[in-house]
């Protein structure tokens, strides 16, 4: 359950200057309990529409979903959600990698270095890569966590241990930048889907591809078909969530404005959402969320944005979202 002190116990809370009230404003407490619950999105469709269609009341102010609210879950509540699944796969380019890093920050309750393999880093690197630098500096991105198993195996023996709050549901990130992807990536994906042969729990896939392909519409649709086909072969329950690109910030290089500016990004967002829905895939837009947010390079965003994106992408909406929200309410 959300409180204004949600991040107070997270490692790096003060150093990184990230407060829960900076990134999320829940329904007003002036409402009676029954009325307040009714302000949350009641089902998957309205939740995705609200998250995709919201906005900010001023530059870098907290993001407000459209029409109804999403629930910002505490780490124990996220763990309860993840227990519904056999595994979770993040499949995409650099933009989605940042969201996966923030997903790890939430699960490790570590804003300072939670997206990184701390055990592989020198002390000077850990100091350099703290907070937003873990998303910004290339030398820090090289240490990004790409799967939960590596944290489970290596973190406990580290002098700078930062374990997951819960570690029952494995998750991983697979980097793709084209379609078709390399055969070894197909093999890795298929092995995840078939890891538990006798289980019938879903294996959600969060899928995104945008700037790595210069917003190629044919490549995006080919990628959707490619990975859905592999999922179908596994005969597992594999729901997909297609995640659209970020908006362009004011520091986007002039040479990229025509091909990757907001006009191109908006049309890509709308058309790829239609393509996803035509394939019975869910779609989540990130354009509105990032439109009035600060970006250091015009394409990527800091912790206050990616933490919201990670919460939005957490696969809460696969199965009985209304029942779960009623329980957690």
Tab-separated table of C-alpha atoms in Angstrom:
chain	number	residue	atom	x	y	z
A	1	UNK	CA	0.000	0.000	0.000
A	2	UNK	CA	1.308	3.462	-0.922
A	3	UNK	CA	2.474	5.860	1.759
A	4	UNK	CA	4.476	9.078	1.516
A	5	UNK	CA	7.313	7.207	3.289
A	6	UNK	CA	7.432	4.381	0.752
A	7	UNK	CA	11.100	4.927	-0.194
A	8	UNK	CA	12.358	6.038	3.224
A	9	UNK	CA	14.047	2.715	3.956
A	10	UNK	CA	15.456	2.247	0.426
A	11	UNK	CA	19.224	2.403	0.136
A	12	UNK	CA	20.215	5.712	-1.469
A	13	UNK	CA	16.944	7.475	-0.655
A	14	UNK	CA	18.671	10.637	0.588
A	15	UNK	CA	21.689	10.569	-1.731
A	16	UNK	CA	19.549	10.141	-4.836
A	17	UNK	CA	16.899	12.674	-3.768
A	18	UNK	CA	13.953	10.512	-4.830
A	19	UNK	CA	10.811	10.740	-2.716
A	20	UNK	CA	7.590	8.881	-3.430
A	21	UNK	CA	5.685	12.168	-3.427
A	22	UNK	CA	7.908	13.401	-6.283
A	23	UNK	CA	6.682	10.717	-8.652
A	24	UNK	CA	3.194	9.623	-7.626
A	25	UNK	CA	0.164	11.294	-6.064
A	26	UNK	CA	-2.563	8.858	-4.917
A	27	UNK	CA	-6.276	9.716	-4.772
A	28	UNK	CA	-6.990	12.410	-2.224
A	29	UNK	CA	-7.426	11.209	1.349
A	30	UNK	CA	-10.392	13.546	1.718
A	31	UNK	CA	-12.542	10.864	0.101
A	32	UNK	CA	-14.267	8.280	2.229
A	33	UNK	CA	-12.740	4.802	1.947
A	34	UNK	CA	-15.390	3.416	-0.426
A	35	UNK	CA	-15.206	6.475	-2.663
A	36	UNK	CA	-11.410	6.389	-2.718
A	37	UNK	CA	-11.349	2.748	-3.870
A	38	UNK	CA	-13.681	3.607	-6.743
A	39	UNK	CA	-11.074	6.032	-8.103
A	40	UNK	CA	-8.693	3.182	-8.932
A	41	UNK	CA	-8.929	1.564	-12.362
A	42	UNK	CA	-11.360	-1.357	-12.140
A	43	UNK	CA	-9.959	-3.579	-14.904
A	44	UNK	CA	-7.075	-4.182	-17.287
A	45	UNK	CA	-8.406	-2.141	-20.196
A	46	UNK	CA	-9.091	1.015	-18.173
A	47	UNK	CA	-5.771	0.626	-16.341
A	48	UNK	CA	-3.748	0.548	-19.568
A	49	UNK	CA	-5.730	3.436	-21.035
A	50	UNK	CA	-5.270	5.506	-17.887
A	51	UNK	CA	-1.538	4.878	-17.686
A	52	UNK	CA	-1.005	5.584	-21.382
A	53	UNK	CA	-3.223	8.656	-21.580
A	54	UNK	CA	-2.303	10.663	-18.489
A	55	UNK	CA	-0.192	13.776	-18.140
A	56	UNK	CA	1.704	16.172	-15.888
A	57	UNK	CA	0.467	19.467	-14.465
A	58	UNK	CA	3.731	21.252	-15.192
A	59	UNK	CA	7.284	20.291	-16.146
A	60	UNK	CA	8.691	17.399	-14.077
A	61	UNK	CA	5.694	17.337	-11.715
A	62	UNK	CA	4.222	13.937	-10.685
A	63	UNK	CA	2.432	12.008	-13.404
A	64	UNK	CA	-1.355	11.672	-13.234
A	65	UNK	CA	-3.074	8.796	-15.045
A	66	UNK	CA	-6.150	9.633	-17.088
A	67	UNK	CA	-9.620	9.140	-15.563
A	68	UNK	CA	-8.621	6.567	-12.921
A	69	UNK	CA	-5.618	5.791	-10.759
A	70	UNK	CA	-3.097	2.951	-10.750
A	71	UNK	CA	-2.063	1.510	-7.433
A	72	UNK	CA	1.519	2.092	-6.388
A	73	UNK	CA	2.422	-1.125	-4.620
A	74	UNK	CA	4.939	-1.586	-1.840
A	75	UNK	CA	7.697	-4.142	-2.342
A	76	UNK	CA	5.864	-6.890	-0.380
A	77	UNK	CA	2.788	-6.299	-2.552
A	78	UNK	CA	4.877	-6.480	-5.743
A	79	UNK	CA	6.198	-9.811	-4.487
A	80	UNK	CA	2.639	-11.090	-4.021
A	81	UNK	CA	1.904	-10.147	-7.637
A	82	UNK	CA	5.054	-11.831	-8.951
A	83	UNK	CA	4.134	-15.065	-7.153
A	84	UNK	CA	1.378	-15.553	-9.730
A	85	UNK	CA	3.943	-16.110	-12.479
A	86	UNK	CA	6.513	-18.736	-13.425
A	87	UNK	CA	8.884	-16.106	-14.774
A	88	UNK	CA	8.920	-12.637	-16.326
A	89	UNK	CA	10.791	-11.660	-19.491
A	90	UNK	CA	11.733	-8.127	-20.531
A	91	UNK	CA	12.496	-8.137	-24.249
A	92	UNK	CA	13.668	-4.945	-25.915
A	93	UNK	CA	16.237	-2.265	-26.597
A	94	UNK	CA	17.952	0.294	-24.377
A	95	UNK	CA	14.761	2.130	-23.402
A	96	UNK	CA	13.276	-1.020	-21.902
A	97	UNK	CA	16.601	-1.902	-20.291
A	98	UNK	CA	16.296	1.250	-18.177
A	99	UNK	CA	12.820	0.147	-17.079
A	100	UNK	CA	14.196	-3.273	-16.151
A	101	UNK	CA	16.934	-1.568	-14.126
A	102	UNK	CA	14.278	0.357	-12.191
A	103	UNK	CA	12.321	-2.885	-11.693
A	104	UNK	CA	15.438	-4.261	-9.982
A	105	UNK	CA	15.781	-1.100	-7.872
A	106	UNK	CA	12.259	-1.646	-6.551
A	107	UNK	CA	12.758	-5.340	-5.812
A	108	UNK	CA	16.152	-4.764	-4.165
A	109	UNK	CA	14.883	-1.649	-2.369
A	110	UNK	CA	18.027	0.097	-3.534
A	111	UNK	CA	17.776	3.330	-5.506
A	112	UNK	CA	21.518	3.970	-5.303
A	113	UNK	CA	22.849	0.892	-7.121
A	114	UNK	CA	19.948	-1.566	-7.377
A	115	UNK	CA	20.068	-1.787	-11.162
A	116	UNK	CA	23.747	-2.810	-11.235
A	117	UNK	CA	25.952	-5.847	-10.598
A	118	UNK	CA	27.707	-4.318	-7.615
A	119	UNK	CA	29.824	-7.405	-6.995
A	120	UNK	CA	31.659	-6.841	-10.314
A	121	UNK	CA	32.468	-3.197	-9.597
A	122	UNK	CA	35.440	-1.500	-8.020
A	123	UNK	CA	34.818	0.809	-5.085
A	124	UNK	CA	35.503	3.846	-7.256
A	125	UNK	CA	32.982	2.604	-9.826
A	126	UNK	CA	30.323	2.052	-7.185
A	127	UNK	CA	30.798	5.628	-6.069
A	128	UNK	CA	30.717	7.005	-9.619
A	129	UNK	CA	27.654	5.013	-10.664
A	130	UNK	CA	25.348	5.838	-7.786
A	131	UNK	CA	21.784	7.091	-8.303
A	132	UNK	CA	20.976	8.473	-11.756
A	133	UNK	CA	24.461	7.712	-13.080
A	134	UNK	CA	23.599	4.019	-13.220
A	135	UNK	CA	21.244	4.964	-16.069
A	136	UNK	CA	23.302	7.748	-17.666
A	137	UNK	CA	26.987	6.900	-17.828
A	138	UNK	CA	28.070	4.287	-20.404
A	139	UNK	CA	30.690	2.843	-18.046
A	140	UNK	CA	27.902	2.250	-15.497
A	141	UNK	CA	25.413	0.793	-17.967
A	142	UNK	CA	27.982	-1.901	-18.705
A	143	UNK	CA	27.221	-3.306	-15.226
A	144	UNK	CA	23.429	-3.407	-15.625
A	145	UNK	CA	21.689	-6.438	-14.145
A	146	UNK	CA	20.268	-8.635	-16.893
A	147	UNK	CA	18.739	-11.476	-14.870
A	148	UNK	CA	17.712	-12.279	-11.323
A	149	UNK	CA	19.758	-15.478	-11.201
A	150	UNK	CA	23.031	-13.553	-11.399
A	151	UNK	CA	21.974	-11.475	-8.383
A	152	UNK	CA	20.944	-14.584	-6.462
A	153	UNK	CA	24.259	-16.336	-7.135
A	154	UNK	CA	26.701	-13.466	-6.698
A	155	UNK	CA	25.180	-10.851	-4.430
A	156	UNK	CA	25.256	-12.764	-1.147
A	157	UNK	CA	29.031	-13.166	-1.292
A	158	UNK	CA	29.589	-9.492	-2.055
A	159	UNK	CA	30.833	-7.023	0.545
A	160	UNK	CA	28.151	-4.679	-0.798
A	161	UNK	CA	25.217	-7.068	-0.655
A	162	UNK	CA	21.853	-5.841	-1.939
A	163	UNK	CA	19.524	-8.868	-2.186
A	164	UNK	CA	16.018	-8.987	-3.580
A	165	UNK	CA	13.214	-8.506	-1.079
A	166	UNK	CA	11.737	-11.642	-2.656
A	167	UNK	CA	13.341	-14.053	-5.070
A	168	UNK	CA	10.756	-16.672	-5.896
A	169	UNK	CA	9.924	-15.595	-9.454
A	170	UNK	CA	12.894	-15.385	-11.852
A	171	UNK	CA	13.076	-12.502	-14.292
A	172	UNK	CA	15.460	-11.516	-17.058
A	173	UNK	CA	16.180	-8.979	-19.771
A	174	UNK	CA	16.942	-10.004	-23.361
A	175	UNK	CA	18.453	-7.290	-25.558
A	176	UNK	CA	17.086	-7.056	-29.100
A	177	UNK	CA	17.759	-4.405	-31.734
A	178	UNK	CA	16.455	-6.018	-34.913
A	179	UNK	CA	14.022	-8.561	-36.283
A	180	UNK	CA	14.609	-11.371	-36.768
A	181	UNK	CA	16.858	-11.537	-33.716
A	182	UNK	CA	19.885	-13.790	-33.405
A	183	UNK	CA	19.210	-17.501	-32.988
A	184	UNK	CA	20.910	-17.628	-29.588
A	185	UNK	CA	18.350	-15.115	-28.291
A	186	UNK	CA	15.540	-17.346	-29.562
A	187	UNK	CA	17.140	-20.250	-27.703
A	188	UNK	CA	17.455	-18.232	-24.485
A	189	UNK	CA	13.817	-17.117	-24.715
A	190	UNK	CA	12.514	-20.627	-25.390
A	191	UNK	CA	14.525	-22.073	-22.504
A	192	UNK	CA	12.878	-19.605	-20.117
A	193	UNK	CA	9.415	-20.546	-21.329
A	194	UNK	CA	10.026	-24.280	-20.953
A	195	UNK	CA	11.932	-24.174	-17.656
A	196	UNK	CA	8.933	-25.439	-15.651
A	197	UNK	CA	7.268	-28.007	-17.883
A	198	UNK	CA	4.489	-28.946	-15.450
A	199	UNK	CA	3.494	-25.450	-14.398
A	200	UNK	CA	0.514	-23.576	-15.783
A	201	UNK	CA	1.310	-20.171	-14.335
A	202	UNK	CA	1.598	-17.354	-16.917
A	203	UNK	CA	4.968	-16.070	-18.113
A	204	UNK	CA	4.432	-12.377	-18.953
A	205	UNK	CA	6.629	-10.804	-21.621
A	206	UNK	CA	7.205	-7.039	-21.622
A	207	UNK	CA	8.246	-6.238	-25.191
A	208	UNK	CA	9.519	-3.011	-26.732
A	209	UNK	CA	11.534	-1.937	-29.763
A	210	UNK	CA	11.882	1.630	-30.993
A	211	UNK	CA	14.991	3.828	-31.135
A	212	UNK	CA	17.314	0.898	-31.846
A	213	UNK	CA	15.554	0.480	-35.202
A	214	UNK	CA	15.062	4.225	-35.882
A	215	UNK	CA	11.323	3.714	-35.288
A	216	UNK	CA	10.944	1.223	-38.126
A	217	UNK	CA	7.293	0.184	-38.307
A	218	UNK	CA	7.983	-3.012	-40.324
A	219	UNK	CA	10.712	-4.081	-37.866
A	220	UNK	CA	8.405	-3.553	-34.885
A	221	UNK	CA	5.564	-5.596	-36.350
A	222	UNK	CA	7.997	-8.279	-37.480
A	223	UNK	CA	9.357	-8.424	-33.925
A	224	UNK	CA	5.862	-8.821	-32.480
A	225	UNK	CA	5.144	-11.737	-34.815
A	226	UNK	CA	8.572	-13.270	-34.247
A	227	UNK	CA	8.330	-13.520	-30.467
A	228	UNK	CA	4.623	-14.363	-30.332
A	229	UNK	CA	5.312	-17.273	-32.690
A	230	UNK	CA	8.065	-18.562	-30.397
A	231	UNK	CA	5.763	-18.211	-27.412
A	232	UNK	CA	3.003	-20.122	-29.196
A	233	UNK	CA	5.402	-22.980	-29.951
A	234	UNK	CA	6.056	-23.372	-26.223
A	235	UNK	CA	2.336	-24.004	-25.605
A	236	UNK	CA	2.638	-21.971	-22.401
A	237	UNK	CA	0.433	-19.117	-21.202
A	238	UNK	CA	2.529	-16.154	-22.385
A	239	UNK	CA	0.696	-12.797	-22.279
A	240	UNK	CA	2.517	-9.925	-24.003
A	241	UNK	CA	2.648	-6.255	-23.114
A	242	UNK	CA	3.923	-3.985	-25.883
A	243	UNK	CA	5.580	-0.843	-24.459
A	244	UNK	CA	5.782	2.260	-26.636
A	245	UNK	CA	8.716	4.703	-26.830
A	246	UNK	CA	9.476	7.751	-24.715
A	247	UNK	CA	8.737	11.237	-26.001
A	248	UNK	CA	11.657	13.354	-27.173
A	249	UNK	CA	13.116	15.803	-24.674
A	250	UNK	CA	14.287	19.293	-25.539
A	251	UNK	CA	17.923	18.110	-25.672
A	252	UNK	CA	17.283	15.741	-28.576
A	253	UNK	CA	20.051	16.460	-31.156
A	254	UNK	CA	18.790	18.532	-34.110
A	255	UNK	CA	19.983	15.848	-36.531
A	256	UNK	CA	17.460	13.421	-34.988
A	257	UNK	CA	14.425	15.687	-34.782
A	258	UNK	CA	13.002	14.706	-38.154
A	259	UNK	CA	13.398	10.927	-37.774
A	260	UNK	CA	13.038	10.619	-33.973
A	261	UNK	CA	11.249	13.797	-32.934
A	262	UNK	CA	7.880	13.929	-31.225
A	263	UNK	CA	5.841	13.821	-34.415
A	264	UNK	CA	7.522	10.571	-35.464
A	265	UNK	CA	7.382	9.167	-31.929
A	266	UNK	CA	3.687	9.960	-31.500
A	267	UNK	CA	2.714	8.298	-34.774
A	268	UNK	CA	4.875	5.296	-33.929
A	269	UNK	CA	3.193	5.050	-30.511
A	270	UNK	CA	-0.315	5.131	-31.964
A	271	UNK	CA	0.269	2.837	-34.922
A	272	UNK	CA	2.257	0.212	-33.021
A	273	UNK	CA	-0.401	0.134	-30.298
A	274	UNK	CA	-2.941	-0.619	-33.040
A	275	UNK	CA	-0.679	-3.345	-34.434
A	276	UNK	CA	-0.277	-4.864	-30.968
A	277	UNK	CA	-4.005	-4.824	-30.316
A	278	UNK	CA	-4.693	-6.406	-33.725
A	279	UNK	CA	-2.569	-9.332	-32.496
A	280	UNK	CA	-4.451	-9.466	-29.164
A	281	UNK	CA	-1.465	-8.009	-27.305
A	282	UNK	CA	-1.804	-5.382	-24.594
A	283	UNK	CA	-0.197	-2.007	-25.286
A	284	UNK	CA	1.171	0.574	-22.865
A	285	UNK	CA	2.208	4.050	-24.035
A	286	UNK	CA	5.086	5.961	-22.438
A	287	UNK	CA	4.805	9.083	-24.618
A	288	UNK	CA	2.548	11.115	-22.304
A	289	UNK	CA	4.493	10.074	-19.209
A	290	UNK	CA	7.743	11.457	-20.612
A	291	UNK	CA	6.446	14.427	-22.612
A	292	UNK	CA	7.002	16.991	-19.831
A	293	UNK	CA	9.782	15.185	-17.994
A	294	UNK	CA	13.435	16.170	-17.859
A	295	UNK	CA	15.822	14.175	-20.051
A	296	UNK	CA	19.612	14.450	-20.081
A	297	UNK	CA	19.953	13.584	-23.795
A	298	UNK	CA	16.484	14.003	-25.310
A	299	UNK	CA	15.837	10.232	-25.426
A	300	UNK	CA	16.407	8.774	-21.963
A	301	UNK	CA	15.084	9.761	-18.559
A	302	UNK	CA	16.177	9.658	-14.934
A	303	UNK	CA	15.133	7.689	-11.902
A	304	UNK	CA	11.966	9.629	-11.141
A	305	UNK	CA	10.643	8.615	-14.560
A	306	UNK	CA	11.914	5.044	-14.871
A	307	UNK	CA	10.656	4.086	-11.413
A	308	UNK	CA	7.154	5.103	-12.512
A	309	UNK	CA	7.645	3.198	-15.779
A	310	UNK	CA	8.709	0.093	-13.862
A	311	UNK	CA	5.620	0.293	-11.665
A	312	UNK	CA	3.429	0.790	-14.746
A	313	UNK	CA	5.006	-2.197	-16.509
A	314	UNK	CA	4.816	-4.520	-13.484
A	315	UNK	CA	2.492	-7.236	-14.806
A	316	UNK	CA	-0.275	-6.610	-12.303
A	317	UNK	CA	-2.933	-6.655	-14.997
A	318	UNK	CA	-2.586	-10.308	-15.982
A	319	UNK	CA	-5.354	-12.135	-14.188
A	320	UNK	CA	-7.845	-10.943	-11.589
A	321	UNK	CA	-6.562	-7.397	-11.254
A	322	UNK	CA	-9.826	-6.229	-9.698
A	323	UNK	CA	-9.852	-9.035	-7.125
A	324	UNK	CA	-6.217	-8.392	-6.207
A	325	UNK	CA	-6.763	-4.660	-5.878
A	326	UNK	CA	-9.755	-5.330	-3.645
A	327	UNK	CA	-7.618	-7.548	-1.425
A	328	UNK	CA	-4.787	-5.011	-1.246
A	329	UNK	CA	-7.144	-2.066	-0.792
